[in-house]
């Protein structure tokens, strides 16, 4: 099993503000994909859509201002059963976000792609909270022709 | 041992152009850190500086237009002995860059940080080749107060 790890610090935002961006439909729509629907409560399923395809996340754990855990229940084959977590820490004027997409079976080519995409979307989350404007799909940075075609 | 993996596709650049950006001082200065000096040949050491500190990379392998491998010989304790590689693949109008920072002893907090920083710098490499302008240190996106203080 291999994991994708990231960290971003968000300046001038407290953990509750970051938590809102991770646990509400308007928040998630502001940095990951504008096409986000579903039930954000524990046990609910959130549907994230990117062009024709997408990812369904079951909300497994929520600890306000501190922790979010999702399990992938639909999406790319390599993602099924993996988990995505966000752990928040307050540090002075910053909220630090520790991200983990855990449980990949193998470090496949697609994992390289997803690692960079997650980094890019976490920078979008940072930008949303610091400037009021994120860069969610479909306006995200495209990393290859497959992504461009998918978005077309 | 755990690895940081990334991929970026660069549109409108061929592998030779990307290879130049990875193996020359002006190229490296354009996307990673403006303070880059040293000997870029196999067996040489390239010194990358970020504020007061930095990283020294020994060039281990070079295959023009295809592959670059460095070994960290000085820098943060967690980095010593790890390797950094770039593998290039031409695909239509794109050059795909497969990145690996391999050989971390543990998935420590600093690895989360470095994973996001590498993603951000690889997007800087993409921007440099696609637009003529990267975002190397000291103008890189700062992820926490430690980075801000270090750069001050």
Short mmCIF file of N, CA, C and O in Angstrom, two decimals, chain A residues 3 5-11 89 91 94 96 98-99 107 109 111-113 115-116 119-120 123 126 141-145 148, chain B residues 3 5-11 89 91 94 96 98-99 107 109 111-113 115-116 119-120 123 126 141-145 148:
data_model
loop_
_atom_site.label_atom_id
_atom_site.label_comp_id
_atom_site.label_asym_id
_atom_site.label_seq_id
_atom_site.Cartn_x
_atom_site.Cartn_y
_atom_site.Cartn_z
N UNK A 3 0.77 5.76 -0.30
CA UNK A 3 -0.10 6.90 -0.02
C UNK A 3 0.39 8.15 -0.75
O UNK A 3 1.59 8.31 -0.98
N UNK A 5 0.74 12.04 -0.02
CA UNK A 5 0.77 12.95 1.13
C UNK A 5 0.95 14.39 0.64
O UNK A 5 1.71 14.63 -0.31
N UNK A 6 0.30 15.30 1.31
CA UNK A 6 0.51 16.71 1.03
C UNK A 6 0.30 17.52 2.31
O UNK A 6 -0.31 17.04 3.26
N UNK A 7 0.79 18.74 2.28
CA UNK A 7 0.50 19.71 3.34
C UNK A 7 0.39 21.09 2.71
O UNK A 7 1.22 21.45 1.89
N UNK A 8 -0.65 21.83 3.10
CA UNK A 8 -0.66 23.26 2.77
C UNK A 8 -1.00 24.04 4.01
O UNK A 8 -1.83 23.62 4.81
N UNK A 9 -0.36 25.18 4.15
CA UNK A 9 -0.71 26.12 5.21
C UNK A 9 -1.53 27.23 4.60
O UNK A 9 -1.22 27.72 3.50
N UNK A 10 -2.59 27.60 5.31
CA UNK A 10 -3.48 28.65 4.82
C UNK A 10 -3.39 29.81 5.79
O UNK A 10 -3.66 29.66 6.99
N UNK A 11 -3.00 30.95 5.25
CA UNK A 11 -2.73 32.11 6.10
C UNK A 11 -3.99 32.92 6.32
O UNK A 11 -4.74 33.19 5.37
N UNK A 89 -4.50 21.76 11.74
CA UNK A 89 -3.78 22.21 12.94
C UNK A 89 -3.62 23.72 12.90
O UNK A 89 -3.21 24.27 11.87
N UNK A 91 -1.77 27.09 13.81
CA UNK A 91 -0.40 27.47 14.17
C UNK A 91 -0.23 28.96 13.91
O UNK A 91 -0.03 29.36 12.75
N UNK A 94 -1.84 30.77 10.93
CA UNK A 94 -2.03 29.79 9.86
C UNK A 94 -2.87 28.60 10.31
O UNK A 94 -2.85 28.24 11.48
N UNK A 96 -2.77 24.70 9.21
CA UNK A 96 -2.05 23.72 8.40
C UNK A 96 -2.99 22.56 8.09
O UNK A 96 -3.70 22.06 8.97
N UNK A 98 -3.06 18.78 6.72
CA UNK A 98 -2.32 17.56 6.39
C UNK A 98 -3.26 16.65 5.63
O UNK A 98 -4.33 16.26 6.13
N UNK A 99 -2.85 16.32 4.42
CA UNK A 99 -3.70 15.56 3.49
C UNK A 99 -3.10 14.18 3.26
O UNK A 99 -1.88 14.04 3.11
N UNK A 107 2.15 1.91 -6.84
CA UNK A 107 2.49 3.27 -7.28
C UNK A 107 2.42 3.39 -8.80
O UNK A 107 3.41 3.64 -9.48
N UNK A 109 1.22 4.64 -12.71
CA UNK A 109 1.35 5.92 -13.40
C UNK A 109 0.25 6.89 -13.00
O UNK A 109 0.49 8.09 -12.80
N UNK A 111 -1.17 7.17 -10.25
CA UNK A 111 -0.91 7.74 -8.93
C UNK A 111 -0.01 8.98 -9.02
O UNK A 111 -0.21 9.95 -8.29
N UNK A 112 0.97 8.96 -9.93
CA UNK A 112 1.79 10.16 -10.16
C UNK A 112 0.87 11.33 -10.53
O UNK A 112 0.99 12.44 -10.00
N UNK A 113 -0.02 11.04 -11.47
CA UNK A 113 -0.94 12.08 -11.96
C UNK A 113 -1.79 12.62 -10.81
O UNK A 113 -1.89 13.84 -10.61
N UNK A 115 -1.30 12.54 -7.62
CA UNK A 115 -0.51 13.24 -6.61
C UNK A 115 -0.36 14.72 -6.98
O UNK A 115 -0.56 15.61 -6.15
N UNK A 116 -0.02 14.98 -8.23
CA UNK A 116 0.16 16.37 -8.66
C UNK A 116 -1.17 17.10 -8.69
O UNK A 116 -1.27 18.27 -8.29
N UNK A 119 -2.11 18.09 -5.19
CA UNK A 119 -1.31 19.25 -4.78
C UNK A 119 -1.89 20.53 -5.36
O UNK A 119 -2.04 21.55 -4.68
N UNK A 120 -2.24 20.45 -6.63
CA UNK A 120 -2.78 21.61 -7.32
C UNK A 120 -4.13 22.03 -6.72
O UNK A 120 -4.40 23.22 -6.50
N UNK A 123 -3.65 23.72 -3.40
CA UNK A 123 -3.27 25.12 -3.60
C UNK A 123 -4.50 25.95 -3.97
O UNK A 123 -4.60 27.13 -3.63
N UNK A 126 -6.20 26.66 -0.73
CA UNK A 126 -5.45 27.76 -0.08
C UNK A 126 -5.86 29.10 -0.68
O UNK A 126 -6.16 30.06 0.04
N UNK A 141 -5.77 23.43 -13.65
CA UNK A 141 -4.63 23.29 -14.56
C UNK A 141 -4.64 21.88 -15.15
O UNK A 141 -4.65 20.91 -14.40
N UNK A 142 -4.62 21.77 -16.47
CA UNK A 142 -4.67 20.46 -17.11
C UNK A 142 -3.26 19.89 -17.27
O UNK A 142 -2.36 20.57 -17.78
N UNK A 143 -3.09 18.65 -16.85
CA UNK A 143 -1.75 18.05 -16.81
C UNK A 143 -1.40 17.21 -18.03
O UNK A 143 -0.26 16.79 -18.19
N UNK A 144 -2.39 16.89 -18.87
CA UNK A 144 -2.08 16.11 -20.07
C UNK A 144 -3.24 16.20 -21.05
O UNK A 144 -4.27 16.80 -20.77
N UNK A 145 -3.07 15.58 -22.24
CA UNK A 145 -4.08 15.69 -23.28
C UNK A 145 -5.35 14.94 -22.88
O UNK A 145 -6.45 15.33 -23.24
N UNK A 148 -7.43 17.29 -20.97
CA UNK A 148 -8.00 18.31 -21.86
C UNK A 148 -9.19 17.75 -22.63
O UNK A 148 -10.24 18.38 -22.74
N UNK B 3 8.13 7.10 -1.26
CA UNK B 3 8.52 7.98 -2.35
C UNK B 3 7.48 9.08 -2.57
O UNK B 3 6.29 8.86 -2.33
N UNK B 5 5.77 11.00 -5.60
CA UNK B 5 5.57 10.83 -7.03
C UNK B 5 4.77 12.00 -7.59
O UNK B 5 3.85 12.48 -6.94
N UNK B 6 5.12 12.41 -8.79
CA UNK B 6 4.33 13.43 -9.49
C UNK B 6 4.40 13.19 -10.99
O UNK B 6 5.29 12.49 -11.47
N UNK B 7 3.49 13.81 -11.68
CA UNK B 7 3.54 13.86 -13.15
C UNK B 7 3.03 15.22 -13.60
O UNK B 7 1.99 15.66 -13.11
N UNK B 8 3.74 15.84 -14.54
CA UNK B 8 3.15 16.99 -15.23
C UNK B 8 3.35 16.82 -16.72
O UNK B 8 4.40 16.34 -17.17
N UNK B 9 2.35 17.20 -17.48
CA UNK B 9 2.47 17.26 -18.93
C UNK B 9 2.69 18.70 -19.33
O UNK B 9 2.06 19.61 -18.79
N UNK B 10 3.63 18.87 -20.25
CA UNK B 10 3.96 20.22 -20.71
C UNK B 10 3.57 20.31 -22.18
O UNK B 10 4.05 19.53 -23.01
N UNK B 11 2.69 21.25 -22.48
CA UNK B 11 2.12 21.33 -23.82
C UNK B 11 2.99 22.20 -24.71
O UNK B 11 3.44 23.28 -24.31
N UNK B 89 8.60 11.60 -21.45
CA UNK B 89 7.96 10.83 -22.53
C UNK B 89 7.23 11.78 -23.45
O UNK B 89 6.49 12.65 -22.99
N UNK B 91 4.39 12.65 -26.08
CA UNK B 91 3.06 12.12 -26.38
C UNK B 91 2.30 13.20 -27.13
O UNK B 91 1.77 14.14 -26.51
N UNK B 94 2.58 16.96 -26.35
CA UNK B 94 2.97 17.11 -24.95
C UNK B 94 4.27 16.37 -24.65
O UNK B 94 4.58 15.36 -25.25
N UNK B 96 5.50 14.51 -21.25
CA UNK B 96 5.10 14.12 -19.90
C UNK B 96 6.36 13.94 -19.05
O UNK B 96 7.33 13.32 -19.49
N UNK B 98 7.68 12.41 -15.58
CA UNK B 98 7.43 11.56 -14.42
C UNK B 98 8.52 11.82 -13.40
O UNK B 98 9.71 11.67 -13.69
N UNK B 99 8.08 12.25 -12.23
CA UNK B 99 9.01 12.70 -11.19
C UNK B 99 8.97 11.71 -10.02
O UNK B 99 7.89 11.24 -9.63
N UNK B 107 7.35 8.35 6.33
CA UNK B 107 6.46 9.40 5.80
C UNK B 107 6.23 10.51 6.83
O UNK B 107 5.12 10.72 7.30
N UNK B 109 6.24 14.34 8.71
CA UNK B 109 5.52 15.59 8.40
C UNK B 109 6.22 16.38 7.30
O UNK B 109 5.58 16.93 6.40
N UNK B 111 7.82 15.29 4.85
CA UNK B 111 7.57 14.69 3.54
C UNK B 111 6.26 15.21 2.94
O UNK B 111 6.17 15.43 1.74
N UNK B 112 5.24 15.42 3.78
CA UNK B 112 4.00 16.03 3.29
C UNK B 112 4.31 17.39 2.65
O UNK B 112 3.86 17.70 1.56
N UNK B 113 5.09 18.17 3.40
CA UNK B 113 5.46 19.51 2.93
C UNK B 113 6.20 19.43 1.59
O UNK B 113 5.85 20.13 0.63
N UNK B 115 6.26 17.11 -0.61
CA UNK B 115 5.43 16.59 -1.70
C UNK B 115 4.67 17.73 -2.38
O UNK B 115 4.65 17.84 -3.61
N UNK B 116 4.07 18.59 -1.56
CA UNK B 116 3.30 19.70 -2.13
C UNK B 116 4.22 20.71 -2.80
O UNK B 116 3.91 21.24 -3.87
N UNK B 119 5.24 19.42 -6.17
CA UNK B 119 4.13 19.59 -7.12
C UNK B 119 4.07 21.03 -7.61
O UNK B 119 3.92 21.29 -8.81
N UNK B 120 4.23 21.93 -6.67
CA UNK B 120 4.17 23.35 -7.01
C UNK B 120 5.33 23.76 -7.94
O UNK B 120 5.15 24.49 -8.92
N UNK B 123 4.74 22.48 -11.43
CA UNK B 123 3.82 23.38 -12.15
C UNK B 123 4.56 24.64 -12.60
O UNK B 123 4.25 25.22 -13.65
N UNK B 126 6.33 23.61 -15.73
CA UNK B 126 5.33 23.61 -16.82
C UNK B 126 5.09 25.04 -17.32
O UNK B 126 5.11 25.31 -18.52
N UNK B 141 5.21 29.86 -4.00
CA UNK B 141 4.08 29.92 -3.06
C UNK B 141 4.56 29.38 -1.71
O UNK B 141 5.07 28.26 -1.63
N UNK B 142 4.37 30.16 -0.65
CA UNK B 142 4.83 29.75 0.68
C UNK B 142 3.74 28.95 1.39
O UNK B 142 2.59 29.37 1.46
N UNK B 143 4.13 27.80 1.92
CA UNK B 143 3.15 26.88 2.49
C UNK B 143 2.98 26.99 4.01
O UNK B 143 2.08 26.39 4.56
N UNK B 144 3.87 27.71 4.66
CA UNK B 144 3.70 27.90 6.12
C UNK B 144 4.58 29.05 6.60
O UNK B 144 5.32 29.65 5.82
N UNK B 145 4.48 29.35 7.91
CA UNK B 145 5.20 30.50 8.45
C UNK B 145 6.71 30.24 8.45
O UNK B 145 7.50 31.16 8.29
N UNK B 148 7.98 31.33 5.17
CA UNK B 148 7.97 32.80 5.07
C UNK B 148 9.16 33.38 5.82
O UNK B 148 9.85 34.27 5.31
#
